Amino acid sequence: MRIALVGQPNSGKSTLFNALVGLKAVASNFPGTTVEILRGRASLRGKPAEVVDLPGIYSLQAGDPAERVARDFLLQEKVDLIVNVIDASVLLRSLSLTLELAELGIPMVVVLNMADEAEHKGLKIDKEKLSQILGVPVVSTVASRGMGLGELLTALPQARVPQPPPYSPRVEEAIKEALPLIQGEPKYSGLPPRHAVLTFLSEEKDIPPNLRERLGCGKEGDPAVILADERAALAARIFREVARLERTKPGLREHLDDILMHPILAYPFLLLALFLLFFLTFKMGGLLEGLLMPQLEALGERIREMLGNGVLAQALAGALDGLFAGIGIALPYLLPFYLLLALLEDVGYLPRIGFLLDGLMHRLGLHGKSIIPFVLGYGCSVPAVLATRILEDERDRLITAALAVMIPCAARTVVIFGLVGRFLGPWTALALYLVNILAVAIAAALLARIFPATGPGLIMEIPPYRWPTLRTILGKTWLRLREFVKVAWPILIGSSFVLALAEALGWQPYLDTAARVFTWPLGLPAQAGVPLVFGILRKELALLLLAQALGTENFGALLSPGQMLVFTVFTIFYMPCLATVGALLREMGWRRTLLVVLGTTGLALVLGLFARLLSLAL
Amino acid sequence: MNINFSALPLSELSPGQRGSIYAVLGPGRGVQLRLSALGLRPGAVVQVLGYGPGRGPILLEVNGTRVALGRGVARRILVIPEKN
């Protein structure tokens, strides 16, 4: 038995998923093609079932990747039961999707989630009546507090194929007339007939003029929009039958935005939130690192002794370094960073950051939603690249991904603080972060010149503030950490192996010579070549290898301040690490990935030269 | 259909002002459907809550949901302002 959870974004679908799956079974996650689909096994009243959490969608019309994935999943995978999760407080808007789902002819249960939220808004919903109108069981839940789950489990076996009221006579007529037209069309064979006809009417380029007339499109009208309006009208009729809105006084929560979204007052709070995000990450990260690293190093030493001194043994020891580096970076810094970010997201502040910075991002040819991948980038570039999926427009996704990889991740932070911070002072390091933001902004403006904005701009729901639940925060954090663990970590281990092998075989001189292309114009010593080459594998390695190549960790003795600055600037910007390249490949194909690799490396060279000139002038 | 001359772009309403949507002028099917899914379709009553600074986005409420729209999109939604 396969059960799919379908609902609009912010409907609490994932909370419900966690409640269903997390309690009784271990969730096993598989990545979708471009958008995450979560699957978990659950035992529902003793019967084994696979529960699938589809991405949040507003409609089944394939407008963005999430909608395409959800629709394809529902049509192609054998789904036995749809659980349509609705945020009860926005029932009116949600019913359009419910009507679209009803066209699929799959048994369904409707869940009115966030029943408390609806009550708070003064919205009274007659569940029995809604159940009668739609012909399916309707239960109300507060998934975040586990309320109504028992009722839902009882309702699942009573799921029925929905029988909603018909659309207006002209649309129903059009459906009847169009039915013969799609018979025998391979594109529509095997699809639920009502869904197939409506898809035909709204997506086919040239539908016969008599059908257009029947739908009331006129010459210019868009059948897709007319059908969407038709569903909305029916949804509104149903809403009026089942819901009653009583006036309530707006509470504290509604007034929070008076300050947090205020054109001026909002910004001190925004800065405070971002400061706390980074400050707490570093505090907690330092603490964890202090606890973990000595243990790991001691363990590493022991294993090294056991392995001995052969070429293969050295290479294996290298792989071990990669394994430990993953633990040393991932756990201490990524974990608190993504935990805090998930907290900001679940409280509802992250979309507000998007709103507040939309004006600024607009000037860079992007819009507010792009800020989310950028902020994620300070943790690890891989989740940042994958997060560009939240953008509807392809051009915005490309540019945001290309820029997000230039944000210094945790690994590059190691280089910035280990070299510039330690030898040139923390303020210089901090200044580098500002310079980085400036460079990203300039690159954005340039890219906007080359690729003019095509997207509509910002269209984003601002959800109400909510108390986060620990389970969803942990779930989200794990999802992003998993991207590091699954994509970045194996590459880290593999590349450390290769590096150690190259070292054991004595290849460094060749690499140093090859890297002269970069080290010579930048005025860096030839030994900086190997660290930069292998920095592509793991950016924080650049520092470690530099110490090895120079034979000392006291960089100040062998490198001038200018050289340290140049090395760091180059490391921040040049070609993203292999794990990130892998993520870029997955998201945008090899041509565009190559463009990003060449572009960032070129930019790094320019900025490195600039830093060299600057340090000569000072 | 009669043309209603009191219709204004949504971006012309001042904070706190309400109006009912008269027409949504694209751009394009995708945007119209997305706006429609959020409840922004002809006949819906919207209230402008505020604007972001500079040429920032517009924050509005429709059917009890808050939605942020860039100015470009907001210009293409025509509303008939409510008299108050």
mmCIF file of C-alpha atoms in Angstrom, chain A residues 188-375:
data_model
loop_
_atom_site.group_PDB
_atom_site.id
_atom_site.type_symbol
_atom_site.label_atom_id
_atom_site.label_comp_id
_atom_site.label_asym_id
_atom_site.label_seq_id
_atom_site.Cartn_x
_atom_site.Cartn_y
_atom_site.Cartn_z
ATOM 1 C CA TYR A 188 -3.027 10.636 -22.729
ATOM 2 C CA SER A 189 -3.489 6.876 -22.703
ATOM 3 C CA GLY A 190 -3.558 5.306 -19.282
ATOM 4 C CA LEU A 191 -4.256 8.620 -17.554
ATOM 5 C CA PRO A 192 -7.366 9.153 -15.459
ATOM 6 C CA PRO A 193 -9.866 10.397 -18.100
ATOM 7 C CA ARG A 194 -11.076 13.552 -16.352
ATOM 8 C CA HIS A 195 -7.545 14.636 -15.571
ATOM 9 C CA ALA A 196 -6.448 13.809 -19.128
ATOM 10 C CA VAL A 197 -9.213 15.881 -20.714
ATOM 11 C CA LEU A 198 -8.594 18.885 -18.490
ATOM 12 C CA THR A 199 -4.859 18.674 -19.118
ATOM 13 C CA PHE A 200 -5.586 18.496 -22.842
ATOM 14 C CA LEU A 201 -7.822 21.565 -22.641
ATOM 15 C CA SER A 202 -5.380 23.641 -20.627
ATOM 16 C CA GLU A 203 -2.043 22.593 -22.098
ATOM 17 C CA GLU A 204 -2.648 21.777 -25.762
ATOM 18 C CA LYS A 205 -1.567 24.623 -28.064
ATOM 19 C CA ASP A 206 -4.388 24.456 -30.591
ATOM 20 C CA ILE A 207 -7.620 23.130 -29.253
ATOM 21 C CA PRO A 208 -10.521 23.263 -31.735
ATOM 22 C CA PRO A 209 -12.239 26.685 -31.922
ATOM 23 C CA ASN A 210 -15.626 25.288 -30.966
ATOM 24 C CA LEU A 211 -14.140 24.013 -27.701
ATOM 25 C CA ARG A 212 -12.504 27.376 -27.038
ATOM 26 C CA GLU A 213 -15.865 28.991 -27.631
ATOM 27 C CA ARG A 214 -17.574 26.508 -25.340
ATOM 28 C CA LEU A 215 -15.102 27.396 -22.579
ATOM 29 C CA GLY A 216 -15.716 31.090 -23.148
ATOM 30 C CA CYS A 217 -12.104 31.904 -23.996
ATOM 31 C CA GLY A 218 -12.773 34.344 -26.800
ATOM 32 C CA LYS A 219 -9.787 34.974 -29.052
ATOM 33 C CA GLU A 220 -7.175 35.799 -26.460
ATOM 34 C CA GLY A 221 -8.350 33.940 -23.365
ATOM 35 C CA ASP A 222 -6.122 31.221 -21.944
ATOM 36 C CA PRO A 223 -8.020 27.970 -21.296
ATOM 37 C CA ALA A 224 -5.599 27.103 -18.466
ATOM 38 C CA VAL A 225 -6.465 30.303 -16.628
ATOM 39 C CA ILE A 226 -10.173 29.857 -17.284
ATOM 40 C CA LEU A 227 -10.101 26.335 -15.872
ATOM 41 C CA ALA A 228 -8.097 27.529 -12.859
ATOM 42 C CA ASP A 229 -10.754 30.197 -12.282
ATOM 43 C CA GLU A 230 -13.436 27.543 -12.664
ATOM 44 C CA ARG A 231 -11.854 25.429 -9.926
ATOM 45 C CA ALA A 232 -11.418 28.495 -7.762
ATOM 46 C CA ALA A 233 -15.090 29.401 -8.219
ATOM 47 C CA LEU A 234 -16.189 25.898 -7.245
ATOM 48 C CA ALA A 235 -13.780 25.971 -4.304
ATOM 49 C CA ALA A 236 -15.322 29.251 -3.186
ATOM 50 C CA ARG A 237 -18.824 27.755 -3.429
ATOM 51 C CA ILE A 238 -17.778 24.779 -1.315
ATOM 52 C CA PHE A 239 -16.023 27.069 1.145
ATOM 53 C CA ARG A 240 -19.167 29.153 1.636
ATOM 54 C CA GLU A 241 -21.148 25.983 2.342
ATOM 55 C CA VAL A 242 -18.815 24.561 4.964
ATOM 56 C CA ALA A 243 -17.029 27.474 6.628
ATOM 57 C CA ARG A 244 -18.004 30.449 8.694
ATOM 58 C CA LEU A 245 -15.646 33.262 9.608
ATOM 59 C CA GLU A 246 -16.129 34.939 12.959
ATOM 60 C CA ARG A 247 -14.310 38.159 13.597
ATOM 61 C CA THR A 248 -11.515 37.805 16.099
ATOM 62 C CA LYS A 249 -9.167 40.361 17.501
ATOM 63 C CA PRO A 250 -5.741 40.185 15.892
ATOM 64 C CA GLY A 251 -3.338 38.795 18.482
ATOM 65 C CA LEU A 252 0.265 39.519 19.301
ATOM 66 C CA ARG A 253 1.445 37.322 16.442
ATOM 67 C CA GLU A 254 -0.331 39.432 13.834
ATOM 68 C CA HIS A 255 1.291 42.543 15.258
ATOM 69 C CA LEU A 256 4.791 41.064 15.239
ATOM 70 C CA ASP A 257 5.082 41.961 11.562
ATOM 71 C CA ASP A 258 4.351 45.603 12.349
ATOM 72 C CA ILE A 259 7.906 45.658 13.675
ATOM 73 C CA LEU A 260 9.655 42.757 11.968
ATOM 74 C CA MET A 261 8.457 43.806 8.498
ATOM 75 C CA HIS A 262 8.598 47.558 9.124
ATOM 76 C CA PRO A 263 10.449 49.429 6.340
ATOM 77 C CA ILE A 264 13.015 50.764 8.834
ATOM 78 C CA LEU A 265 12.642 49.055 12.207
ATOM 79 C CA ALA A 266 12.901 45.614 10.602
ATOM 80 C CA TYR A 267 16.551 45.982 9.690
ATOM 81 C CA PRO A 268 18.164 46.109 13.139
ATOM 82 C CA PHE A 269 16.309 42.891 13.923
ATOM 83 C CA LEU A 270 17.428 41.359 10.649
ATOM 84 C CA LEU A 271 21.063 42.186 11.408
ATOM 85 C CA LEU A 272 20.691 40.817 14.921
ATOM 86 C CA ALA A 273 19.218 37.572 13.596
ATOM 87 C CA LEU A 274 22.036 37.120 11.080
ATOM 88 C CA PHE A 275 24.670 38.033 13.683
ATOM 89 C CA LEU A 276 23.245 35.483 16.117
ATOM 90 C CA LEU A 277 23.130 32.859 13.382
ATOM 91 C CA PHE A 278 26.848 33.177 12.689
ATOM 92 C CA PHE A 279 27.967 33.931 16.237
ATOM 93 C CA LEU A 280 26.180 30.943 17.752
ATOM 94 C CA THR A 281 27.389 28.706 14.935
ATOM 95 C CA PHE A 282 30.997 29.603 15.662
ATOM 96 C CA LYS A 283 30.539 29.329 19.422
ATOM 97 C CA MET A 284 28.886 25.938 19.273
ATOM 98 C CA GLY A 285 31.187 24.804 16.478
ATOM 99 C CA GLY A 286 34.319 25.714 18.410
ATOM 100 C CA LEU A 287 33.004 23.872 21.420
ATOM 101 C CA LEU A 288 32.228 20.721 19.471
ATOM 102 C CA GLU A 289 35.500 20.867 17.575
ATOM 103 C CA GLY A 290 37.441 21.144 20.839
ATOM 104 C CA LEU A 291 35.696 18.056 22.120
ATOM 105 C CA LEU A 292 36.006 15.998 18.942
ATOM 106 C CA MET A 293 39.300 16.794 17.283
ATOM 107 C CA PRO A 294 41.786 15.589 19.933
ATOM 108 C CA GLN A 295 40.025 12.225 20.070
ATOM 109 C CA LEU A 296 40.037 11.924 16.297
ATOM 110 C CA GLU A 297 43.693 12.900 16.003
ATOM 111 C CA ALA A 298 44.711 10.355 18.612
ATOM 112 C CA LEU A 299 42.702 7.689 16.842
ATOM 113 C CA GLY A 300 44.232 8.701 13.502
ATOM 114 C CA GLU A 301 47.749 8.354 14.924
ATOM 115 C CA ARG A 302 47.013 4.863 16.193
ATOM 116 C CA ILE A 303 45.614 3.706 12.862
ATOM 117 C CA ARG A 304 48.552 5.257 11.004
ATOM 118 C CA GLU A 305 50.989 3.286 13.127
ATOM 119 C CA MET A 306 49.116 0.110 12.393
ATOM 120 C CA LEU A 307 49.096 0.796 8.636
ATOM 121 C CA GLY A 308 52.845 1.202 8.325
ATOM 122 C CA ASN A 309 54.737 2.998 5.580
ATOM 123 C CA GLY A 310 54.003 1.513 2.124
ATOM 124 C CA VAL A 311 52.584 3.590 -0.743
ATOM 125 C CA LEU A 312 49.130 2.073 -0.371
ATOM 126 C CA ALA A 313 49.230 2.449 3.402
ATOM 127 C CA GLN A 314 49.992 6.152 3.007
ATOM 128 C CA ALA A 315 47.166 6.538 0.532
ATOM 129 C CA LEU A 316 44.788 4.771 2.918
ATOM 130 C CA ALA A 317 45.916 7.026 5.724
ATOM 131 C CA GLY A 318 45.028 9.916 3.400
ATOM 132 C CA ALA A 319 41.533 8.533 2.916
ATOM 133 C CA LEU A 320 41.262 8.332 6.691
ATOM 134 C CA ASP A 321 42.185 12.031 6.881
ATOM 135 C CA GLY A 322 39.312 12.752 4.514
ATOM 136 C CA LEU A 323 36.944 10.733 6.669
ATOM 137 C CA PHE A 324 38.002 12.616 9.777
ATOM 138 C CA ALA A 325 37.917 15.987 8.021
ATOM 139 C CA GLY A 326 34.266 15.276 7.273
ATOM 140 C CA ILE A 327 33.592 14.661 10.939
ATOM 141 C CA GLY A 328 35.776 17.603 11.906
ATOM 142 C CA ILE A 329 33.953 20.085 9.639
ATOM 143 C CA ALA A 330 30.507 18.603 9.185
ATOM 144 C CA LEU A 331 29.660 17.923 12.757
ATOM 145 C CA PRO A 332 31.040 20.956 14.531
ATOM 146 C CA TYR A 333 30.054 23.758 12.130
ATOM 147 C CA LEU A 334 27.432 22.528 9.683
ATOM 148 C CA LEU A 335 25.288 20.948 12.369
ATOM 149 C CA PRO A 336 24.699 24.074 14.484
ATOM 150 C CA PHE A 337 24.462 26.258 11.368
ATOM 151 C CA TYR A 338 21.746 24.183 9.759
ATOM 152 C CA LEU A 339 19.950 23.675 13.064
ATOM 153 C CA LEU A 340 19.712 27.418 13.599
ATOM 154 C CA LEU A 341 18.744 27.995 9.979
ATOM 155 C CA ALA A 342 15.971 25.385 10.215
ATOM 156 C CA LEU A 343 14.772 27.174 13.338
ATOM 157 C CA LEU A 344 14.640 30.510 11.475
ATOM 158 C CA GLU A 345 12.835 28.794 8.630
ATOM 159 C CA ASP A 346 10.246 27.011 10.745
ATOM 160 C CA VAL A 347 9.462 30.048 12.836
ATOM 161 C CA GLY A 348 8.659 31.729 9.537
ATOM 162 C CA TYR A 349 11.456 34.304 9.525
ATOM 163 C CA LEU A 350 13.368 33.092 6.484
ATOM 164 C CA PRO A 351 10.709 34.167 3.929
ATOM 165 C CA ARG A 352 10.601 37.507 5.695
ATOM 166 C CA ILE A 353 14.330 37.916 5.146
ATOM 167 C CA GLY A 354 13.544 37.317 1.485
ATOM 168 C CA PHE A 355 10.956 40.098 1.599
ATOM 169 C CA LEU A 356 13.222 42.546 3.425
ATOM 170 C CA LEU A 357 16.137 42.042 1.054
ATOM 171 C CA ASP A 358 14.077 41.859 -2.137
ATOM 172 C CA GLY A 359 14.686 45.531 -2.952
ATOM 173 C CA LEU A 360 18.428 45.054 -2.621
ATOM 174 C CA MET A 361 18.464 41.804 -4.582
ATOM 175 C CA HIS A 362 16.352 43.444 -7.258
ATOM 176 C CA ARG A 363 19.154 45.850 -7.954
ATOM 177 C CA LEU A 364 21.401 42.840 -8.548
ATOM 178 C CA GLY A 365 18.956 41.425 -11.053
ATOM 179 C CA LEU A 366 17.647 38.752 -8.684
ATOM 180 C CA HIS A 367 14.858 38.714 -6.167
ATOM 181 C CA GLY A 368 14.370 38.053 -2.477
ATOM 182 C CA LYS A 369 14.109 34.273 -2.577
ATOM 183 C CA SER A 370 17.714 34.009 -3.810
ATOM 184 C CA ILE A 371 18.928 35.108 -0.412
ATOM 185 C CA ILE A 372 18.186 31.657 1.014
ATOM 186 C CA PRO A 373 20.786 29.749 -1.082
ATOM 187 C CA PHE A 374 23.288 32.533 -0.360
ATOM 188 C CA VAL A 375 22.890 32.180 3.392
#
